[in-house]
Coordinates of C-alpha atoms in Angstrom, one line a residue:
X1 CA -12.2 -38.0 3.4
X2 CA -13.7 -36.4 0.2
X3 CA -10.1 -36.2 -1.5
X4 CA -7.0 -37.6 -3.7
X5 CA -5.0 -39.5 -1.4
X6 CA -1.4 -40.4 -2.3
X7 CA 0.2 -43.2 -0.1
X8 CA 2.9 -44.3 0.9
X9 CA 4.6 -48.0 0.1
X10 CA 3.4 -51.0 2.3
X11 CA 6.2 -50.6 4.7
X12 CA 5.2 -47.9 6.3
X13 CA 1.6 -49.1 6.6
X14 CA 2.7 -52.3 8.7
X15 CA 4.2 -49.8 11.2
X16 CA 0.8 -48.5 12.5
X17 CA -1.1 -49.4 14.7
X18 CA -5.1 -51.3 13.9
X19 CA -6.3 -47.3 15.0
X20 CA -4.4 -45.0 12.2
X21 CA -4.7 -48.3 9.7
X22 CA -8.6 -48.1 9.9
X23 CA -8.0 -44.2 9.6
X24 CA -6.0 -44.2 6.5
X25 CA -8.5 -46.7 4.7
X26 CA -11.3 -44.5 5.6
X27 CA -9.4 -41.7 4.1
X28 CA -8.5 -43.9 1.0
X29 CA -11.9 -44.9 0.7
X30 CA -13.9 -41.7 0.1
X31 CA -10.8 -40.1 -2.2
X32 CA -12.7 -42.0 -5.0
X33 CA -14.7 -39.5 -5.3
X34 CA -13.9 -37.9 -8.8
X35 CA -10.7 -34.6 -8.0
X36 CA -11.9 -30.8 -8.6
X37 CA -11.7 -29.4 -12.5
X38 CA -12.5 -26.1 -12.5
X39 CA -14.9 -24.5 -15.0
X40 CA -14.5 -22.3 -17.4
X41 CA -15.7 -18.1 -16.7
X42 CA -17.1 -17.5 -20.1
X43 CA -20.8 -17.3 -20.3
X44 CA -20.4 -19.3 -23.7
X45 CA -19.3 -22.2 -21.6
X46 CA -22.0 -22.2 -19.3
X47 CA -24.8 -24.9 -19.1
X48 CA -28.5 -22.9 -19.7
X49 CA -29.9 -23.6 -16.2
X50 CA -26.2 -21.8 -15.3
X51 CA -26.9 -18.6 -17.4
X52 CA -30.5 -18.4 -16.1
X53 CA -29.1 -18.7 -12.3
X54 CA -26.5 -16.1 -12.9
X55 CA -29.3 -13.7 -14.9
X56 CA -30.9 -14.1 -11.6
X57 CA -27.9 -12.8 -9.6
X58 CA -27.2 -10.0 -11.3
X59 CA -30.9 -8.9 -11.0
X60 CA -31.0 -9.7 -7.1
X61 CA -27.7 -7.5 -6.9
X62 CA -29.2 -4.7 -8.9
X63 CA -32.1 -4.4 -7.0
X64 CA -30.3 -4.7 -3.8
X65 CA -28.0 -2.1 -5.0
X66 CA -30.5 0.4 -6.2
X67 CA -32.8 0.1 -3.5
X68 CA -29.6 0.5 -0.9
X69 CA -30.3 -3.0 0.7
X70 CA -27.7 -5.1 -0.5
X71 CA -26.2 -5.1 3.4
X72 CA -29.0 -6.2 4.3
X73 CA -30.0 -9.1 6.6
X74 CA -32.7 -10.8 4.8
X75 CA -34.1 -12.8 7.9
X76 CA -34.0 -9.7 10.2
X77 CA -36.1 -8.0 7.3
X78 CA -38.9 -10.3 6.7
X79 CA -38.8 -10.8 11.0
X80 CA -39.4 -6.7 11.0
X81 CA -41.6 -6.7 8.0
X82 CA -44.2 -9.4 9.9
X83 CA -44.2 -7.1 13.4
X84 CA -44.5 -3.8 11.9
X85 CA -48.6 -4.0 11.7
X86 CA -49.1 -5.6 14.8
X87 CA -47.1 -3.3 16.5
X88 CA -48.7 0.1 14.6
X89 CA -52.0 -2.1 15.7
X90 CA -51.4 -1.9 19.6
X91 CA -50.2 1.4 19.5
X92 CA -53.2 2.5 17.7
X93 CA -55.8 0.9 20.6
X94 CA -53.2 2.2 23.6
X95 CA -53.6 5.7 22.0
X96 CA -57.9 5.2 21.9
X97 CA -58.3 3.7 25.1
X98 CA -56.4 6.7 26.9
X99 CA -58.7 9.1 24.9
X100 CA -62.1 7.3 26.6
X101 CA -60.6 7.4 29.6
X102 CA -59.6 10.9 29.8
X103 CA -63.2 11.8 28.6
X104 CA -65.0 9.9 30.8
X105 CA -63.0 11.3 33.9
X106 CA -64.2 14.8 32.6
X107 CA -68.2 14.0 32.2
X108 CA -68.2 12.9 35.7
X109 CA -66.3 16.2 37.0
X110 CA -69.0 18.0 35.1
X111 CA -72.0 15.6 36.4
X112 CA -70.8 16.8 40.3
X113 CA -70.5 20.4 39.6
X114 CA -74.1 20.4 38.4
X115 CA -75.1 18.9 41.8
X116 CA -73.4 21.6 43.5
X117 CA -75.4 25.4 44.8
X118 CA -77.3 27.6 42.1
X119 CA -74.9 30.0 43.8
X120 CA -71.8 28.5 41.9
X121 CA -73.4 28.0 38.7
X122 CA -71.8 30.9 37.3
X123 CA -68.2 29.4 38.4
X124 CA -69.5 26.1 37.2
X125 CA -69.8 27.2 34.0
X126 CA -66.9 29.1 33.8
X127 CA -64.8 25.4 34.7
X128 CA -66.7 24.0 31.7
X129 CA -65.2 26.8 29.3
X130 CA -61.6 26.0 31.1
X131 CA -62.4 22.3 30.3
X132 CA -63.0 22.7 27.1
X133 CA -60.2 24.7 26.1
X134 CA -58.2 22.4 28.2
X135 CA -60.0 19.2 25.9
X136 CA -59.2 21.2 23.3
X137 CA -55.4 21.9 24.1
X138 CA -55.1 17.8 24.9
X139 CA -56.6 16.6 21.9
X140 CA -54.2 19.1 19.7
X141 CA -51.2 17.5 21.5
X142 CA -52.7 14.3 21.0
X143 CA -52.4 14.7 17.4
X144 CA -49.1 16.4 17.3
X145 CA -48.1 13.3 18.7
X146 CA -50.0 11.0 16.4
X147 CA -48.3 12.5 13.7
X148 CA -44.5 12.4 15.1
X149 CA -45.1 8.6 15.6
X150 CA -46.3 8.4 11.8
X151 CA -43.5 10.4 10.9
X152 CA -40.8 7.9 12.8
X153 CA -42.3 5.1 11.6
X154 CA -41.4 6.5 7.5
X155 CA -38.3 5.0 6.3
X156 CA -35.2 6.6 6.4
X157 CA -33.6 8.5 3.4
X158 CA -31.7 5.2 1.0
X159 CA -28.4 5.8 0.5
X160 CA -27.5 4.4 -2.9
X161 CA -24.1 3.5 -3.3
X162 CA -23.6 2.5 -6.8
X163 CA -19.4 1.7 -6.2
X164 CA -19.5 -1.1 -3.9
X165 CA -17.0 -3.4 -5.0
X166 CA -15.4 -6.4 -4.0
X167 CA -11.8 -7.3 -4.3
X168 CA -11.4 -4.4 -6.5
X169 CA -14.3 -5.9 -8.9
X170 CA -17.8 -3.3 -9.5
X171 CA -20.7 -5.5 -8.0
X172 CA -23.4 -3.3 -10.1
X173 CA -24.0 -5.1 -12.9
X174 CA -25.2 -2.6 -15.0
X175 CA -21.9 -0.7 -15.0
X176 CA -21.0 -3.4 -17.5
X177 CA -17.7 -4.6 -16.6
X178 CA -17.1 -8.4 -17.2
X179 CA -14.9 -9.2 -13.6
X180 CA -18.3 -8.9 -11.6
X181 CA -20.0 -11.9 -13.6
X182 CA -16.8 -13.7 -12.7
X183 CA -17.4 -13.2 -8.9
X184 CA -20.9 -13.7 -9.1
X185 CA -20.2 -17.3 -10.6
X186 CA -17.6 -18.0 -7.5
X187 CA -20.8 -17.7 -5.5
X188 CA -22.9 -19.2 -7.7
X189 CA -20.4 -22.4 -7.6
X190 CA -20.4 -21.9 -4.2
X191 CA -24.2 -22.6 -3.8
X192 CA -24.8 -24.9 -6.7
X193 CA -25.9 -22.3 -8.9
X194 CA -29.3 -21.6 -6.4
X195 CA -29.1 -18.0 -6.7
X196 CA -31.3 -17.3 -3.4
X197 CA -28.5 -18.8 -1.5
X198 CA -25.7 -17.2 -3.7
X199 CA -27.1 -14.1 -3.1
X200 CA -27.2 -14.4 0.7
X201 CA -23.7 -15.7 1.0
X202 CA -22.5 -12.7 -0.9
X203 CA -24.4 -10.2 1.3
X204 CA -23.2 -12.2 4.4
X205 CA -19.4 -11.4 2.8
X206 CA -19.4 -7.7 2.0
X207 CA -21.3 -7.5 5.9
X208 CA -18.1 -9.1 7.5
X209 CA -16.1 -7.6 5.6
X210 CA -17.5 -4.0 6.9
X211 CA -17.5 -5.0 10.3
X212 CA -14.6 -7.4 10.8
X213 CA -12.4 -5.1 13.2
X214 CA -9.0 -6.5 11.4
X215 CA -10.0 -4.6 7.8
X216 CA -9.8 -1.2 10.4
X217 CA -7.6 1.2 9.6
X218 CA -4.1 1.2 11.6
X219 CA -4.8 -2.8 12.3
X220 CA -2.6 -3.7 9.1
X221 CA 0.4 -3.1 11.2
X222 CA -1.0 -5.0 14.3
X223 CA -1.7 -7.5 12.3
X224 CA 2.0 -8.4 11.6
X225 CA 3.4 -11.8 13.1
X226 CA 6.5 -12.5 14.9
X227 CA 9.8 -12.8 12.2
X228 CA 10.0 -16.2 13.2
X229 CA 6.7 -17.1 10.9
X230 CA 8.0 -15.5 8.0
X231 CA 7.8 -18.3 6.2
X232 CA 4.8 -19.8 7.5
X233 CA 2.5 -18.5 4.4
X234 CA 3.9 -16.8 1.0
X235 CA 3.5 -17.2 -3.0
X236 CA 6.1 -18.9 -4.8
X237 CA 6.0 -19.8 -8.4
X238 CA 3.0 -21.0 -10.5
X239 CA 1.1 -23.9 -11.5
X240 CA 0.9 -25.6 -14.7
X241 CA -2.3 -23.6 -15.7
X242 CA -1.1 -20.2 -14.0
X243 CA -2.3 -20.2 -10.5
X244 CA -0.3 -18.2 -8.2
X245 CA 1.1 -21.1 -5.7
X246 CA 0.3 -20.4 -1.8
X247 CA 2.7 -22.7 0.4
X248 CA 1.6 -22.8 3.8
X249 CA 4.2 -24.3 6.4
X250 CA 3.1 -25.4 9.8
X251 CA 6.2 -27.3 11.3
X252 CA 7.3 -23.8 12.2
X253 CA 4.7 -24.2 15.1
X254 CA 7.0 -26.7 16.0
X255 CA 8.7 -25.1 18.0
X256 CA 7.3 -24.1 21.6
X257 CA 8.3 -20.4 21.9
X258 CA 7.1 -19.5 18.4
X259 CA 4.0 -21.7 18.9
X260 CA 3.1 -19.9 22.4
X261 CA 4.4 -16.4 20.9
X262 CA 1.9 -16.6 18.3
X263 CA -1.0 -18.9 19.9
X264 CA -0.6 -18.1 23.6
X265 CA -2.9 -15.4 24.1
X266 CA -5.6 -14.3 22.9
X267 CA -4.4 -11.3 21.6
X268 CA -1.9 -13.5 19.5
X269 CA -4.5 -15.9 18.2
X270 CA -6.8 -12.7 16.9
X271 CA -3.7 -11.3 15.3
X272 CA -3.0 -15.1 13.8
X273 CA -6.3 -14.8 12.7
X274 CA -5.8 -11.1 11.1
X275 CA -2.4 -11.6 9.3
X276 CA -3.4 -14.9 7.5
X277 CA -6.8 -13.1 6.5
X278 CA -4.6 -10.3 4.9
X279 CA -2.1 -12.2 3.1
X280 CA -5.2 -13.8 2.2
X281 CA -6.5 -10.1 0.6
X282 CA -2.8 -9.5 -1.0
X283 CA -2.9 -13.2 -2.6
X284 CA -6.3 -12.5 -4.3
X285 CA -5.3 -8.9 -5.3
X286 CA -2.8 -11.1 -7.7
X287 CA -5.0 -12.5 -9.3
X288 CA -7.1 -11.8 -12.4
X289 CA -10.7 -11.9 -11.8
X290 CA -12.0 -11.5 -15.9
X291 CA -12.8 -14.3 -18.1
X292 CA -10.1 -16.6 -19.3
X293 CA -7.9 -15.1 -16.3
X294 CA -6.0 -16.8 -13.6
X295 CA -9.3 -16.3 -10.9
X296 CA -7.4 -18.9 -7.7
X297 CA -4.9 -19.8 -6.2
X298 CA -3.3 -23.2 -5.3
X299 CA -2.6 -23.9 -1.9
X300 CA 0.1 -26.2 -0.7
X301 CA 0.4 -27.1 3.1
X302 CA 3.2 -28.6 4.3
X303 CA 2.5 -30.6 7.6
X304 CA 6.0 -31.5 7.8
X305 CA 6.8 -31.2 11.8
X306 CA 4.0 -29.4 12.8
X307 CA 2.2 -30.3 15.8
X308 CA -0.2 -33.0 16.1
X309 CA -4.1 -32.3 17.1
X310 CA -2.8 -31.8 21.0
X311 CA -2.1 -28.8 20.3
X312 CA -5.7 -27.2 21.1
X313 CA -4.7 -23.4 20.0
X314 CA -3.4 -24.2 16.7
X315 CA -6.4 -26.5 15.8
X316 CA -8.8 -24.3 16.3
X317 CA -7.2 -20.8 14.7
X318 CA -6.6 -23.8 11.7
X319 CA -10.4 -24.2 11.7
X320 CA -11.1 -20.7 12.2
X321 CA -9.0 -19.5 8.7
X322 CA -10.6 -22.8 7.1
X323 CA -14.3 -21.7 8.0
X324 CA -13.6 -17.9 7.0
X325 CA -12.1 -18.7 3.8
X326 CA -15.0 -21.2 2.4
X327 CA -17.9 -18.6 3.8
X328 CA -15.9 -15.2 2.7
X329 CA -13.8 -16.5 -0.2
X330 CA -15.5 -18.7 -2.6
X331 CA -13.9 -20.7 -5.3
X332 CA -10.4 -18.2 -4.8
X333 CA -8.8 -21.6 -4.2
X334 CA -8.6 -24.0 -7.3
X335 CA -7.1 -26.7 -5.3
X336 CA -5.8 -27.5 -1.6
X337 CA -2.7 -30.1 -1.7
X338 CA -1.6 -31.1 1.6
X339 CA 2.2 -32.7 1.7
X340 CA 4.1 -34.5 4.5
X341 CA 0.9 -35.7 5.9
X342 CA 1.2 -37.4 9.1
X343 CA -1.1 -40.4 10.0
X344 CA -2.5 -38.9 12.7
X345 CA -3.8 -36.4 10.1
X346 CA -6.6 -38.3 9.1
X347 CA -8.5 -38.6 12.7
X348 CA -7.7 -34.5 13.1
X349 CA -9.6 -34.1 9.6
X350 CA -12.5 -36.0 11.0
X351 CA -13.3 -32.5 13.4
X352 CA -13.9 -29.8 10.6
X353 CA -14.4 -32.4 7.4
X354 CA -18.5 -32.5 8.8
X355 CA -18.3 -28.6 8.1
X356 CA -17.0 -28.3 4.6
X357 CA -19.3 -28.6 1.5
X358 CA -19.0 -31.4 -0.9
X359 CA -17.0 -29.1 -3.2
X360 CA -14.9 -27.9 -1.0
X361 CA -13.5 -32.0 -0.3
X362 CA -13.3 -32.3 -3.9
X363 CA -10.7 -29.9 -3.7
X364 CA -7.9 -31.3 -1.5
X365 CA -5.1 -33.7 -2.4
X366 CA -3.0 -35.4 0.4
X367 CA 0.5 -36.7 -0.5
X368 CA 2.2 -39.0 2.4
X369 CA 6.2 -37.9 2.5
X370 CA 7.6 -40.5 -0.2
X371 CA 5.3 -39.0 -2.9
X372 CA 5.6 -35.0 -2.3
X373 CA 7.5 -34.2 -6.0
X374 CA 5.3 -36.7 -7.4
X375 CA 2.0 -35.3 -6.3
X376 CA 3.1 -31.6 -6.8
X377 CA 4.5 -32.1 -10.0
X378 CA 1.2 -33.3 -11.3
X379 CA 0.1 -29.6 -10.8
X380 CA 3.7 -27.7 -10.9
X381 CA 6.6 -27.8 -13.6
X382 CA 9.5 -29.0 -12.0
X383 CA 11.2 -25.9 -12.4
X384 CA 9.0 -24.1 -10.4
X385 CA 8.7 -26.3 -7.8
X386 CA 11.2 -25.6 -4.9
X387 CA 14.1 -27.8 -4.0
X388 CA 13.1 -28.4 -0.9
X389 CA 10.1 -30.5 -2.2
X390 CA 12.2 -32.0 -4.7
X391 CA 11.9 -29.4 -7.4
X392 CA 14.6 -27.4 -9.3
X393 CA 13.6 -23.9 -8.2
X394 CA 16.0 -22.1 -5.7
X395 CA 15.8 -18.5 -4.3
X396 CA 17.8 -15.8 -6.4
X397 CA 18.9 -18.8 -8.9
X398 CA 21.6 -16.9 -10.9
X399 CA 22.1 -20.0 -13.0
X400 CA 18.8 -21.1 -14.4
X401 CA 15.7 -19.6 -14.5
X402 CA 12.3 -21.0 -15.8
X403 CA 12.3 -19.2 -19.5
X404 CA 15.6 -20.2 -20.6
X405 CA 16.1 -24.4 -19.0
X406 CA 14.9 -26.7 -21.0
X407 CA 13.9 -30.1 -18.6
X408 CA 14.3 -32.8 -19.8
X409 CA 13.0 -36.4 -18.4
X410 CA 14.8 -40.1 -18.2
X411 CA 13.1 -43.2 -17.1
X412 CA 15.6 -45.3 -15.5
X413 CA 13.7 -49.5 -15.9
X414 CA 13.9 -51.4 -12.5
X415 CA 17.3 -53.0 -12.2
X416 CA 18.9 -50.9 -14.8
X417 CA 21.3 -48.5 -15.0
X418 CA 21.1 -45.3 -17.3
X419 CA 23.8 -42.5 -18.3
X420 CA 23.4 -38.8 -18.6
X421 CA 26.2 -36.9 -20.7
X422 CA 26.6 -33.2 -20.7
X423 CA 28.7 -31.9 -23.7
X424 CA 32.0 -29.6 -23.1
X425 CA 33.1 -28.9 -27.2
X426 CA 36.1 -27.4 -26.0
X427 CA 38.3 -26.4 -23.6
X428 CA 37.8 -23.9 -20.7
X429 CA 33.9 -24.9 -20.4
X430 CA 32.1 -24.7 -17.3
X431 CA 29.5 -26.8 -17.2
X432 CA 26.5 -26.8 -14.8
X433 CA 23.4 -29.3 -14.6
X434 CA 20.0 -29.5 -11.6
X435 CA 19.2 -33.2 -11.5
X436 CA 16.7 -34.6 -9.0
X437 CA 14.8 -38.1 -8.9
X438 CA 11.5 -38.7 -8.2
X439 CA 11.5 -40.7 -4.8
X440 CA 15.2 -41.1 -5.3
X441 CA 16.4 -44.5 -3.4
X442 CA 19.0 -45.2 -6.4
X443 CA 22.6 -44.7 -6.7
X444 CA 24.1 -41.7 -7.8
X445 CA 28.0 -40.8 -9.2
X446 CA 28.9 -38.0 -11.9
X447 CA 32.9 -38.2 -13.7
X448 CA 34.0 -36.4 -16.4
X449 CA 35.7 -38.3 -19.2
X450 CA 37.5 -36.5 -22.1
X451 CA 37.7 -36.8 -25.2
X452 CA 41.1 -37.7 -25.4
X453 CA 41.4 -41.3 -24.6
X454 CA 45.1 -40.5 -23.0
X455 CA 43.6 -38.3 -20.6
X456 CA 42.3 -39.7 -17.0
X457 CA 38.9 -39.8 -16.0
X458 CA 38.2 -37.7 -13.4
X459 CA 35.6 -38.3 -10.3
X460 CA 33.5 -35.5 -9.6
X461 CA 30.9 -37.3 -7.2
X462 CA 31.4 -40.4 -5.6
X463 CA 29.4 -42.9 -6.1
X464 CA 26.4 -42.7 -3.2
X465 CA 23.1 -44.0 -2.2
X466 CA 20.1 -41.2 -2.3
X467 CA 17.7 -42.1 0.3
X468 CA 14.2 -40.7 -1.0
X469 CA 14.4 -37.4 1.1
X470 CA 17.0 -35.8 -1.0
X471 CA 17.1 -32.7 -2.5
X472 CA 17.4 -31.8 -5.8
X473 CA 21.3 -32.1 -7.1
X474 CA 23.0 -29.1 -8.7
X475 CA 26.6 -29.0 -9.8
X476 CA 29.3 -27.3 -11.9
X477 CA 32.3 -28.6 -13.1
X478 CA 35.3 -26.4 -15.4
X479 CA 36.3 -28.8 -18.2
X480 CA 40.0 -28.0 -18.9
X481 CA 39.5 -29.9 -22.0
X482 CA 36.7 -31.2 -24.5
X483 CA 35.4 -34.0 -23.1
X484 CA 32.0 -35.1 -21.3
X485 CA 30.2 -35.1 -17.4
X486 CA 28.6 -38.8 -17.3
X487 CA 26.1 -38.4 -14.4
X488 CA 25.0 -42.3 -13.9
X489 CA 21.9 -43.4 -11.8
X490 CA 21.4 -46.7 -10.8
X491 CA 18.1 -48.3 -9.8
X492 CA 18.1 -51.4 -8.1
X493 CA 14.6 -51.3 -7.3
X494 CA 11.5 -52.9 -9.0
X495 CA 9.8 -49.8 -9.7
X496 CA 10.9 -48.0 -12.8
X497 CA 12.6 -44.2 -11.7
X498 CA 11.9 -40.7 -13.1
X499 CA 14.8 -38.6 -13.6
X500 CA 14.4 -34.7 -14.5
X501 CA 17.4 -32.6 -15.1
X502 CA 18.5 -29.5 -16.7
X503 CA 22.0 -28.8 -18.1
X504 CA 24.0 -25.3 -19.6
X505 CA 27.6 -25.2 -20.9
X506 CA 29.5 -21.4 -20.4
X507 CA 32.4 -21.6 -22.3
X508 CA 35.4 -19.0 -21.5
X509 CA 36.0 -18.1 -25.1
X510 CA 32.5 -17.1 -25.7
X511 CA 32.7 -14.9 -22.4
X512 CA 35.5 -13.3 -23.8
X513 CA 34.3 -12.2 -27.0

């Protein structure tokens, strides 16, 4: 598959069978394809066949606009376009041939009157004035209808709307506002800068997005999914380079009431479909769309627990938001990193990989369970990346927050032992330190020691073996004198250890004053 994979150590490759082996090397295989960097939104940075293609866009779209055809379905017009003359050409003969006929009846109405008495000449004559004011009446209607089908066939009146917008961004370029180059460039990228095509996919996006029934007013509320898939999809925290971060948590299927609550039916698979669209709609309405802002997001999905391809309903509504996001969306999503990833993962891929543009592939990162805080951390401060993947960030953290920690980073060698010491000056100090280790499989103890050397050492964690799913570590301790927490990590291993932590000291005389 067309991404960064992250394995797993050689242990846990031995356990599969000859089927998921050949899977994962397949996988391993094509993710040397060079990772996604995204590009820069101001037109200074832009190559010159880039500036010419976007030129082009904004012309296409001006037009479109102006003209009222940006909706438009390009195909069905050229399709219309090519019948229109043949069809004014048929009904154009119809219209003569039923003339000649009509006449000809007539003459041979008047050729048997002639043939009739001198005695009803007189009435003869009189039909042939009826006739021809008859004629005359025919051939007027004839021509009132002539000109109704002329006037049909005239276009209707164009309505110009000059304020369509999308995600809150002006599409008219000539209203001069610097967002709409910045979409027009996600569909450029999108295309590879062939504006034809960039053009059509963004026509093809603002005409699902007017008739997609789950935009329609009152369906917002519809839309909403059962309590117990609250956390299934929500923004926590940034990146490194500012991106909003989208974690996306499918174990929650696990479960089989939840899964058939919300997958069951069809009605629950089109509302699914609806609520991930709109938390789709709030997570872009985040972001800044002008050059030099944050334009994506960065998606993590965690496959932690979640069910494996079996599971029909949930594989296809998977597919379904994949293929709406890369046709409706473009470029909104800087990077797709997919954590806890099963084996079996790699022969479910196989069924919507065919589908996804080169561009798209270059976009995703897969981390196997041992290497989740690596991987994200490559994208995330630790700080911001929560504890349950190995991070420091907690909900509603009273003690730290990411402006005022300072982390700071140990490498413990392989077979060696290394010492952290936190600081109490005085007495009546509470001191509190987040510690986590990347991959963890070392051993862990914490003691104060005072400064005193006729004071005892005191233990404040025994001395423990972390196996690599732990959390991240936080803990306080009141220092009843001046003196110091050691926090010791061993590492028996061969492989050198990262240690991050953060420490604060709260003294009660300072609180005081």
């Amino acid at each position: 598959m067309g991404v960064e994979a992250v394995s797993g150590n050689g242990a846990e490759a031995k356990e599969v069978t000859a089927a998921k082996v050949e899977a994962k090397e397949t996988a391993v295989a094509v993710s040397k394809n060079a990772s996604f960097r995204e590009e820069s939104n101001f037109l200074a940075d832009l190559k010159e066949s880039e500036r010419k293609a976007l030129a082009e866009l904004r012309d296409k779209v001006e037009a479109a606009i102006m003209e009222g055809k940006l909706f438009d379905d390009a195909k069905a017009e050229e399709k219309k376009k090519a019948e229109a003359p043949v069809e004014k050409e048929v009904k154009k003969e119809a219209a003569a041939e039923e003339k000649e006929e009509e006449e000809s009846k007539k003459e041979d109405e008047a050729e048997e009157k002639k043939e009739e008495s001198k005695e009803a000449e007189a009435e003869e004559k009189k039909e042939e004035e009826e006739s021809k004011e008859e004629k005359k009446e025919e051939e007027s209607k004839e021509e009132e209808k002539k000109e109704e089908a002329v006037e049909s066939e005239k276009p209707a009146a164009v309505v110009i709307d000059k304020d369509i917008s999308l995600w809150g961004v002006p599409l008219l370029p000539s209203k001069g506002d610097e967002a709409t180059d910045v979409v027009l460039l996600k569909f450029l990228r999108a295309r590879d800068f062939k504006a034809g095509a960039a053009f059509e996919m963004l026509r093809k996006t603002l005409r699902w997005r007017r008739d997609w029934k789950g935009f329609a007013a009152g369906e917002e509320e519809a839309a909403e999914l059962p309590e117990e898939l609250e956390g299934a999809c929500y923004l926590d925290g940034a990146d490194r380079e500012g991106h909003p971060v989208c974690y996306n948590a499918l174990g929650v299927f696990a479960d089989e009431a939840v899964y058939k609550k919300a997958l069951g039916t069809e009605e629950g698979k089109a509302r699914f479909l609806q609520w991930r669209v709109r938390a789709m709609e709030r997570h872009v309405a985040d972001l800044d769309l002008k050059p030099g802002g944050v334009s994506s997001l960065l998606q993590v999905t965690d496959l932690r627990n979640s069910p494996g391809p079996a599971k029909k309903d949930l594989r296809v509504a998977v597919k379904q938001v994949l293929d709406l996001f890369q046709d409706n969306y473009p470029e909104l999503v800087t990077r797709n990193i997919l954590i806890n990833v099963p084996f079996w993962y790699y022969a479910f891929s196989t069924l919507f990989y065919p589908f996804m543009t080169q561009r798209t592939k270059s976009k995703f990162v897969i981390a196997r369970p041992s290497k989740v805080t690596e991987t994200l951390l490559k994208y995330i401060p630790i700080e911001a990346i929560p504890v349950k993947y190995g991070g420091l960030k907690r909900d509603n953290d009273t003690e730290f927050s990411a402006e005022d920690s300072e982390v700071t980073e140990v490498i413990v060698k392989a077979n060696s032992i290394e010492t952290i010491e936190i600081e109490a000056t005085e007495a009546d100090t509470t001191l509190t330190w987040d510690l986590t280790v990347l991959g963890w499989e070392v051993n862990y103890k914490e003691e104060f020691v005072p400064t005193d050397e006729g004071s005892y050492t005191i233990i404040v964690r025994k001395g423990k073996k972390m196996g690599s799913s732990e959390e991240a570590i936080r803990n306080s301790f009141r220092a009843g004198e001046p003196g110091k927490v050691v926090l010791t990590v061993e590492n028996a291993s061969n492989r050198k250890k990262k240690v991050l932590f953060r420490q604060k000291a709260k003294s009660a005389y300072a609180k005081k004053c």
